[in-house]
Each structure stands twice: as structure tokens, then as C-alpha cells.
């Protein structure tokens, strides 16, 4: 029991706690959960009470009529076993599929509303800010207290896009775009996750949603729209040249350069991100160098091959990519 309790407690992380909502949609979902939980416990209590009542009657009323007991049992079965469940299920259907769903669905698409196209890959997320040139990976920024339309699609298999503290989950289906609303009523960082098993590294397919003050968001978006800056320093310049002449450029894009690959994430501003490999490791020079030299040891099965680079080449690429902010 203690071991089970410890495992349950390990899952109590507010980063992905749908019962710590930070949007109107998530609050409706959490409220529905608590109502369902309360009614379920009431139902359990009722069943236990009836069992105890039956036990007591069987031991205290030796001469009770069998017919009387059958009548009571019939009324209990009809009332608690048929009428009550039908009424509760009907009420839950009306609340969840008619009322709550209205607050969780995506806002209508129009030219004035911000729309982000999120594409699921094995095993990372790409975010394109439609109407702009901004592209990022695994880190989505939105302005706080602003409804944002998010359209999701997949580049390979079915994934599910879920930010528990902001809204419900939504699937990315091959050949189809689905949409959902992202809204945060407080500035902060909210963790998201793919919650549809999609292969070996499904558990390491996370992302962050940053809810920024509007002025901070506008500055961030303006920077993301800019092409990559020229490298500064001899080592970074060496890394830029190596990136362009190696297989890196055939898999990754860096706007403002000839690199235009679309197999891996866009790296135009990779240095500004807080994590690498869909939140698998922090984004700092040491972890970046490890990822470049042997990404398979960090995230086995990912599509980045081991290029057998020398220590000097890894250092040059690290210096270049770290400077892309």
C-alpha cells in the first residue's frame, strides 16, 4: 500500500494537473470531474448502506416476510438500479456534450484571430504562426487572456495534443486538421504532452506553452520572424560552414541560409529555446554538444543519425547553434 501511495504521489505534478486549471475551458472540465467524483462516491456510499441494511435486517428480523423483502428489493432495483443511472447519465450527457463542449471547442477562424498550426512528428512538435514567418519547435508562445486558435495535424502517425491545465486533448489525424482553443488566464509556463501512444519515444514527446504578457509576446514573435543572424566569432563561423556542407542542412532549416530541410525541427532560433529533443534535455551548451555528438544515447530511435563528428566539429556546431537566438 505504501509503495502504491508513493507511485500515486509521484504523479501529482502541477505542471500537468488538469485539476489546477488556468483557463475557462479547463475550469469547466475540472468542475465536471469533481461533480462526477462526488456523485460516484455518493453512489458507492448508497450501495454500501444498502448492503449494511440488508445484513442488519437479515440478523435482527428473523420472522420477516419473504414477500416484503422481495418488494423492497424490487423497488431498490428499479429506483437505484435503473431510474437513477438513466437520470445521471442523461444529465452528464447534457452537461458535457452540449454545455462544456461549447467552452472547449476552437474559436472560429478569421483573419483577425491568431492561428497556430501545430504538426506532430515522431517525436516532436512544430509550430507555425500562420500569417507570419515564425516557426518554432516544442515551445509555443501565446498572449495571456487571449483566445488562440490552434490547428493540429500530423506528419506521420496519430498523435494527441494536450495541455491539461488549459484545455482538453485533441487528436492529430493523418490527412485531416482538427482545431482547439488555447487560452491562459495567468502568465506562466504550461506543460503539454502527446497522450496517444505513437512509438518508442512517445513518453518524450512533450512541449511547453508559454503565456506571455501581450507586449512580451509581440517582441518574442517579432524576433522569431527574423532570419538567423550571421555567426559571431571564428568558432561559430566554422560551425556555420560545417552545418551548410554536412547532412545537417538536408534535415533542418535555418531561415536566412541555404539550409531548408524539413525532417527535423527548424533551428533558426534554436538558441532561444529552453529545452531540446521535445523537453528531453535542457538547452545549454553541454547538453547541446551531447545531442549533436550522440543523440541516440539521449533519445533512442529518433531520426537524427550519428554523424561520427570529431570533438572540434561538435564544439564548432555547438557554438553556432547556441548563437541562434
CSV table of C-alpha atoms in Angstrom, one decimal:
chain,number,residue,atom,x,y,z
A,1,UNK,CA,0.0,0.0,0.0
A,2,UNK,CA,2.8,2.4,0.8
A,3,UNK,CA,4.5,1.6,-2.5
A,4,UNK,CA,1.3,2.3,-4.4
A,5,UNK,CA,0.8,5.5,-2.5
A,6,UNK,CA,4.3,6.6,-3.4
A,7,UNK,CA,3.7,5.9,-7.1
A,8,UNK,CA,0.4,7.9,-7.0
A,9,UNK,CA,2.1,10.8,-5.2
A,10,UNK,CA,4.9,10.8,-7.8
A,11,UNK,CA,2.2,11.7,-10.4
A,12,UNK,CA,1.0,14.7,-8.6
A,13,UNK,CA,2.8,17.3,-10.7
A,14,UNK,CA,1.0,20.6,-11.1
A,15,UNK,CA,2.7,21.1,-14.5
A,16,UNK,CA,0.2,18.6,-16.0
A,17,UNK,CA,-2.5,18.8,-13.4
A,18,UNK,CA,-5.9,19.1,-15.1
A,19,UNK,CA,-7.4,19.8,-11.7
A,20,UNK,CA,-5.3,23.0,-11.4
A,21,UNK,CA,-6.9,24.8,-14.3
A,22,UNK,CA,-5.7,28.1,-15.8
A,23,UNK,CA,-8.4,28.7,-18.4
A,24,UNK,CA,-12.2,28.8,-18.6
A,25,UNK,CA,-12.3,25.6,-20.6
A,26,UNK,CA,-10.1,23.7,-18.2
A,27,UNK,CA,-12.1,25.0,-15.2
A,28,UNK,CA,-15.3,23.6,-16.8
A,29,UNK,CA,-13.6,20.3,-17.3
A,30,UNK,CA,-12.3,20.2,-13.7
A,31,UNK,CA,-15.8,21.1,-12.3
A,32,UNK,CA,-17.3,18.3,-14.3
A,33,UNK,CA,-14.7,15.9,-12.9
A,34,UNK,CA,-15.5,16.9,-9.3
A,35,UNK,CA,-19.2,16.6,-9.8
A,36,UNK,CA,-18.7,13.1,-11.3
A,37,UNK,CA,-16.4,12.1,-8.5
A,38,UNK,CA,-18.9,13.4,-5.9
A,39,UNK,CA,-21.8,11.5,-7.4
A,40,UNK,CA,-19.7,8.4,-7.8
A,41,UNK,CA,-18.8,8.4,-4.1
A,42,UNK,CA,-22.4,9.1,-3.2
A,43,UNK,CA,-23.4,6.0,-5.3
A,44,UNK,CA,-20.7,3.9,-3.6
A,45,UNK,CA,-22.0,5.1,-0.2
A,46,UNK,CA,-25.5,4.2,-1.1
A,47,UNK,CA,-24.6,0.7,-2.2
A,48,UNK,CA,-22.6,0.1,1.0
A,49,UNK,CA,-25.5,1.4,3.1
A,50,UNK,CA,-28.0,-0.9,1.4
A,51,UNK,CA,-25.7,-3.9,1.9
A,52,UNK,CA,-25.4,-3.0,5.6
A,53,UNK,CA,-29.2,-2.5,5.8
A,54,UNK,CA,-29.8,-5.9,4.3
A,55,UNK,CA,-27.3,-7.5,6.6
A,56,UNK,CA,-28.9,-5.9,9.6
A,57,UNK,CA,-32.4,-6.9,8.6
A,58,UNK,CA,-31.3,-10.5,8.0
A,59,UNK,CA,-29.8,-10.7,11.5
A,60,UNK,CA,-32.5,-8.8,13.5
A,61,UNK,CA,-35.8,-9.7,11.8
A,62,UNK,CA,-35.8,-13.4,11.9
A,63,UNK,CA,-39.5,-13.7,11.1
A,64,UNK,CA,-39.7,-11.1,8.3
A,65,UNK,CA,-41.8,-11.8,5.3
A,66,UNK,CA,-40.1,-13.0,2.2
A,67,UNK,CA,-42.6,-11.2,0.1
A,68,UNK,CA,-41.9,-8.0,1.9
A,69,UNK,CA,-38.2,-8.3,1.3
A,70,UNK,CA,-38.9,-9.1,-2.4
A,71,UNK,CA,-41.0,-5.9,-2.7
A,72,UNK,CA,-38.3,-3.8,-1.1
A,73,UNK,CA,-35.6,-5.3,-3.4
A,74,UNK,CA,-37.7,-4.7,-6.5
A,75,UNK,CA,-38.2,-1.0,-5.5
A,76,UNK,CA,-34.4,-0.6,-4.9
A,77,UNK,CA,-33.5,-2.3,-8.3
A,78,UNK,CA,-36.0,-0.1,-10.2
A,79,UNK,CA,-35.1,3.1,-8.4
A,80,UNK,CA,-31.4,2.9,-7.7
A,81,UNK,CA,-30.5,0.4,-10.5
A,82,UNK,CA,-32.5,1.8,-13.4
A,83,UNK,CA,-34.1,5.2,-12.9
A,84,UNK,CA,-31.2,6.9,-11.1
A,85,UNK,CA,-28.4,5.8,-13.5
A,86,UNK,CA,-30.5,6.9,-16.5
A,87,UNK,CA,-31.2,10.3,-15.0
A,88,UNK,CA,-27.5,10.7,-14.1
A,89,UNK,CA,-26.2,9.6,-17.5
A,90,UNK,CA,-28.7,11.9,-19.2
A,91,UNK,CA,-27.6,14.8,-17.1
A,92,UNK,CA,-23.9,14.2,-17.7
A,93,UNK,CA,-24.6,14.0,-21.4
A,94,UNK,CA,-26.3,17.4,-21.4
A,95,UNK,CA,-23.6,19.0,-19.3
A,96,UNK,CA,-20.6,17.6,-21.1
A,97,UNK,CA,-21.7,17.1,-24.7
A,98,UNK,CA,-23.8,20.2,-25.0
A,99,UNK,CA,-22.7,22.8,-22.4
A,100,UNK,CA,-19.0,22.1,-21.6
A,101,UNK,CA,-18.0,21.3,-25.2
A,102,UNK,CA,-19.0,24.8,-26.2
A,103,UNK,CA,-16.3,26.3,-24.0
A,104,UNK,CA,-13.6,23.8,-25.1
A,105,UNK,CA,-14.0,24.0,-28.8
A,106,UNK,CA,-11.9,26.2,-31.1
A,107,UNK,CA,-12.8,29.8,-31.8
A,108,UNK,CA,-13.9,30.4,-35.4
A,109,UNK,CA,-11.1,31.0,-37.9
A,110,UNK,CA,-10.9,34.6,-39.2
A,111,UNK,CA,-8.3,37.0,-40.5
A,112,UNK,CA,-8.0,38.9,-37.2
A,113,UNK,CA,-7.6,35.9,-34.9
A,114,UNK,CA,-4.2,34.4,-34.2
A,115,UNK,CA,-3.9,30.9,-35.5
A,116,UNK,CA,-1.1,28.5,-34.9
A,117,UNK,CA,-0.6,25.4,-37.0
A,118,UNK,CA,0.9,22.6,-34.8
A,119,UNK,CA,2.3,19.5,-36.6
A,120,UNK,CA,3.1,16.3,-34.7
A,121,UNK,CA,6.2,14.4,-35.7
A,122,UNK,CA,7.8,11.3,-34.2
A,123,UNK,CA,8.7,12.6,-31.7
A,124,UNK,CA,8.5,16.4,-31.5
A,125,UNK,CA,6.1,19.3,-32.3
A,126,UNK,CA,6.4,22.0,-34.9
A,127,UNK,CA,4.5,25.3,-34.5
A,128,UNK,CA,3.9,27.7,-37.5
A,129,UNK,CA,2.3,31.0,-36.7
A,130,UNK,CA,0.1,31.5,-39.7
A,131,UNK,CA,0.3,34.8,-41.4
A,132,UNK,CA,3.9,35.2,-40.2
A,133,UNK,CA,7.3,33.6,-41.0
A,134,UNK,CA,7.7,32.5,-37.4
A,135,UNK,CA,8.4,28.7,-36.9
A,136,UNK,CA,9.4,27.1,-33.6
A,137,UNK,CA,9.5,23.6,-32.1
A,138,UNK,CA,8.2,22.2,-28.9
A,139,UNK,CA,7.7,25.6,-27.3
A,140,UNK,CA,4.6,27.6,-28.1
A,141,UNK,CA,4.1,31.2,-27.0
A,142,UNK,CA,0.7,32.8,-26.7
A,143,UNK,CA,-0.5,36.2,-25.3
A,144,UNK,CA,-2.2,35.8,-21.9
A,145,UNK,CA,-6.0,36.3,-21.7
A,146,UNK,CA,-6.3,35.9,-25.5
A,147,UNK,CA,-8.2,33.1,-27.2
A,148,UNK,CA,-5.8,31.5,-29.8
A,149,UNK,CA,-7.0,29.0,-32.4
A,150,UNK,CA,-4.7,26.0,-32.7
A,151,UNK,CA,-5.0,23.7,-35.7
A,152,UNK,CA,-3.3,20.4,-35.3
A,153,UNK,CA,-2.1,17.9,-37.9
A,154,UNK,CA,0.3,15.0,-38.2
A,155,UNK,CA,3.3,14.3,-40.4
A,156,UNK,CA,3.2,10.6,-39.7
A,157,UNK,CA,1.0,8.7,-37.2
A,158,UNK,CA,-1.8,9.7,-34.9
A,159,UNK,CA,-0.7,11.9,-32.0
A,160,UNK,CA,-2.7,13.8,-29.4
A,161,UNK,CA,-2.1,17.4,-28.4
A,162,UNK,CA,-2.9,18.0,-24.8
A,163,UNK,CA,-2.2,20.9,-22.3
A,164,UNK,CA,-4.1,19.6,-19.2
A,165,UNK,CA,-4.2,23.0,-17.4
A,166,UNK,CA,-5.6,24.8,-20.5
A,167,UNK,CA,-8.0,22.5,-22.3
A,168,UNK,CA,-9.0,19.0,-23.3
A,169,UNK,CA,-7.0,16.7,-25.6
A,170,UNK,CA,-7.4,16.7,-29.4
A,171,UNK,CA,-6.1,14.1,-31.9
A,172,UNK,CA,-3.9,14.8,-34.9
A,173,UNK,CA,-5.3,12.6,-37.7
A,174,UNK,CA,-3.5,11.7,-40.9
A,175,UNK,CA,-5.0,13.7,-43.8
A,176,UNK,CA,-7.1,15.9,-41.5
A,177,UNK,CA,-6.8,19.1,-39.4
A,178,UNK,CA,-8.5,19.4,-36.1
A,179,UNK,CA,-8.7,22.6,-34.1
A,180,UNK,CA,-8.9,23.6,-30.4
A,181,UNK,CA,-8.6,26.8,-28.3
A,182,UNK,CA,-5.5,27.7,-26.3
A,183,UNK,CA,-6.3,30.3,-23.6
A,184,UNK,CA,-4.5,31.1,-20.4
A,185,UNK,CA,-5.8,33.4,-17.7
A,186,UNK,CA,-2.4,33.7,-15.9
A,187,UNK,CA,1.1,34.3,-17.1
A,188,UNK,CA,3.2,31.2,-16.9
A,189,UNK,CA,4.6,28.1,-18.4
A,190,UNK,CA,2.2,25.1,-19.1
A,191,UNK,CA,3.4,21.7,-20.0
A,192,UNK,CA,1.8,19.7,-22.8
A,193,UNK,CA,2.2,16.1,-23.9
A,194,UNK,CA,1.3,13.7,-26.6
A,195,UNK,CA,-1.2,11.4,-25.0
A,196,UNK,CA,-1.8,8.9,-27.9
A,197,UNK,CA,0.9,6.2,-28.0
A,198,UNK,CA,2.9,6.9,-31.1
A,199,UNK,CA,6.0,4.8,-30.8
A,200,UNK,CA,9.2,4.3,-28.9
A,201,UNK,CA,9.7,7.8,-27.7
A,202,UNK,CA,6.0,8.7,-27.1
A,203,UNK,CA,6.8,9.5,-23.4
A,204,UNK,CA,9.4,12.0,-24.6
A,205,UNK,CA,7.1,14.0,-26.8
A,206,UNK,CA,6.4,16.9,-24.6
A,207,UNK,CA,6.1,20.7,-25.2
A,208,UNK,CA,5.6,23.9,-23.3
A,209,UNK,CA,3.0,26.6,-23.8
A,210,UNK,CA,4.3,30.0,-22.6
A,211,UNK,CA,1.5,32.5,-21.8
A,212,UNK,CA,3.3,35.9,-22.0
A,213,UNK,CA,2.1,39.4,-21.3
A,214,UNK,CA,0.9,40.9,-24.7
A,215,UNK,CA,3.9,43.2,-25.0
A,216,UNK,CA,6.4,40.4,-24.3
A,217,UNK,CA,4.6,38.1,-26.7
A,218,UNK,CA,4.8,40.7,-29.5
A,219,UNK,CA,8.5,41.2,-29.0
A,220,UNK,CA,9.1,37.4,-29.0
A,221,UNK,CA,7.1,37.0,-32.2
A,222,UNK,CA,8.9,39.8,-33.9
A,223,UNK,CA,12.3,38.1,-33.1
A,224,UNK,CA,11.0,34.7,-34.3
A,225,UNK,CA,10.1,36.2,-37.6
A,226,UNK,CA,13.6,37.4,-38.3
A,227,UNK,CA,16.1,35.2,-40.2
A,228,UNK,CA,19.1,33.8,-38.5
A,229,UNK,CA,21.9,36.3,-37.6
A,230,UNK,CA,25.3,35.8,-39.0
A,231,UNK,CA,27.7,33.9,-36.7
A,232,UNK,CA,29.9,35.9,-34.5
A,233,UNK,CA,33.4,34.5,-33.7
A,234,UNK,CA,35.7,32.2,-35.6
A,235,UNK,CA,34.4,29.0,-33.9
A,236,UNK,CA,30.7,29.8,-34.7
A,237,UNK,CA,31.6,30.7,-38.3
A,238,UNK,CA,33.4,27.4,-38.6
A,239,UNK,CA,30.2,25.7,-37.3
A,240,UNK,CA,28.0,27.6,-39.7
A,241,UNK,CA,30.1,26.4,-42.6
A,242,UNK,CA,30.1,22.8,-41.3
A,243,UNK,CA,26.3,22.9,-40.9
A,244,UNK,CA,25.8,24.0,-44.5
A,245,UNK,CA,28.2,21.4,-46.0
A,246,UNK,CA,27.2,18.4,-43.9
A,247,UNK,CA,23.9,16.4,-43.8
A,248,UNK,CA,22.6,18.9,-41.1
A,249,UNK,CA,21.3,21.2,-43.8
A,250,UNK,CA,19.3,18.4,-45.6
A,251,UNK,CA,17.3,17.7,-42.4
A,252,UNK,CA,17.0,21.1,-40.7
A,253,UNK,CA,16.0,24.6,-41.9
A,254,UNK,CA,17.7,27.8,-40.8
A,255,UNK,CA,16.0,30.8,-42.4
A,256,UNK,CA,18.4,33.2,-44.0
A,257,UNK,CA,20.7,30.4,-45.1
A,258,UNK,CA,20.6,27.7,-47.7
A,259,UNK,CA,19.5,25.1,-45.2
A,260,UNK,CA,15.9,24.2,-45.9
A,261,UNK,CA,15.4,20.6,-44.6
A,262,UNK,CA,12.1,19.6,-43.1
A,263,UNK,CA,12.9,16.3,-41.5
A,264,UNK,CA,13.9,17.8,-38.2
A,265,UNK,CA,13.0,21.0,-36.3
A,266,UNK,CA,13.5,24.4,-37.7
A,267,UNK,CA,16.7,25.7,-36.0
A,268,UNK,CA,16.5,29.4,-37.0
A,269,UNK,CA,16.3,30.5,-33.3
A,270,UNK,CA,17.1,27.2,-31.5
A,271,UNK,CA,19.4,29.0,-29.1
A,272,UNK,CA,16.4,30.9,-27.6
A,273,UNK,CA,14.6,27.7,-26.6
A,274,UNK,CA,14.7,26.3,-23.1
A,275,UNK,CA,14.8,22.6,-24.0
A,276,UNK,CA,16.0,20.3,-26.7
A,277,UNK,CA,14.5,17.0,-28.0
A,278,UNK,CA,10.9,17.8,-27.1
A,279,UNK,CA,11.7,18.6,-23.4
A,280,UNK,CA,14.0,15.6,-23.0
A,281,UNK,CA,17.0,17.7,-22.0
A,282,UNK,CA,17.7,21.4,-21.1
A,283,UNK,CA,19.1,23.6,-23.8
A,284,UNK,CA,22.6,24.6,-22.7
A,285,UNK,CA,26.0,24.2,-24.3
A,286,UNK,CA,26.8,20.9,-22.6
A,287,UNK,CA,23.6,19.1,-23.4
A,288,UNK,CA,23.5,20.6,-26.9
A,289,UNK,CA,27.0,19.1,-27.5
A,290,UNK,CA,25.9,15.7,-26.2
A,291,UNK,CA,22.9,15.8,-28.5
A,292,UNK,CA,25.0,16.7,-31.6
A,293,UNK,CA,27.6,14.0,-30.9
A,294,UNK,CA,25.2,11.2,-29.9
A,295,UNK,CA,21.5,11.9,-29.9
A,296,UNK,CA,20.6,8.2,-29.8
A,297,UNK,CA,22.1,7.8,-26.3
A,298,UNK,CA,19.7,10.5,-25.1
A,299,UNK,CA,16.5,9.7,-27.1
A,300,UNK,CA,16.9,6.2,-28.8
A,301,UNK,CA,15.0,5.8,-32.0
A,302,UNK,CA,14.9,9.5,-33.0
A,303,UNK,CA,15.6,10.3,-36.7
A,304,UNK,CA,18.9,12.1,-36.1
A,305,UNK,CA,21.8,9.8,-37.1
A,306,UNK,CA,25.2,9.6,-35.5
A,307,UNK,CA,27.5,11.6,-37.9
A,308,UNK,CA,30.7,10.5,-36.2
A,309,UNK,CA,31.9,14.1,-35.7
A,310,UNK,CA,35.2,15.0,-34.1
A,311,UNK,CA,35.3,16.9,-30.8
A,312,UNK,CA,36.3,20.0,-32.7
A,313,UNK,CA,33.4,19.7,-35.1
A,314,UNK,CA,31.0,19.2,-32.2
A,315,UNK,CA,32.3,22.3,-30.5
A,316,UNK,CA,32.0,24.4,-33.7
A,317,UNK,CA,28.4,23.3,-34.3
A,318,UNK,CA,27.5,23.9,-30.7
A,319,UNK,CA,29.0,27.5,-30.8
A,320,UNK,CA,27.0,28.2,-34.0
A,321,UNK,CA,23.7,26.8,-32.9
A,322,UNK,CA,23.9,28.3,-29.4
A,323,UNK,CA,24.2,31.7,-31.0
A,324,UNK,CA,21.0,31.3,-33.0
A,325,UNK,CA,18.7,33.4,-30.7
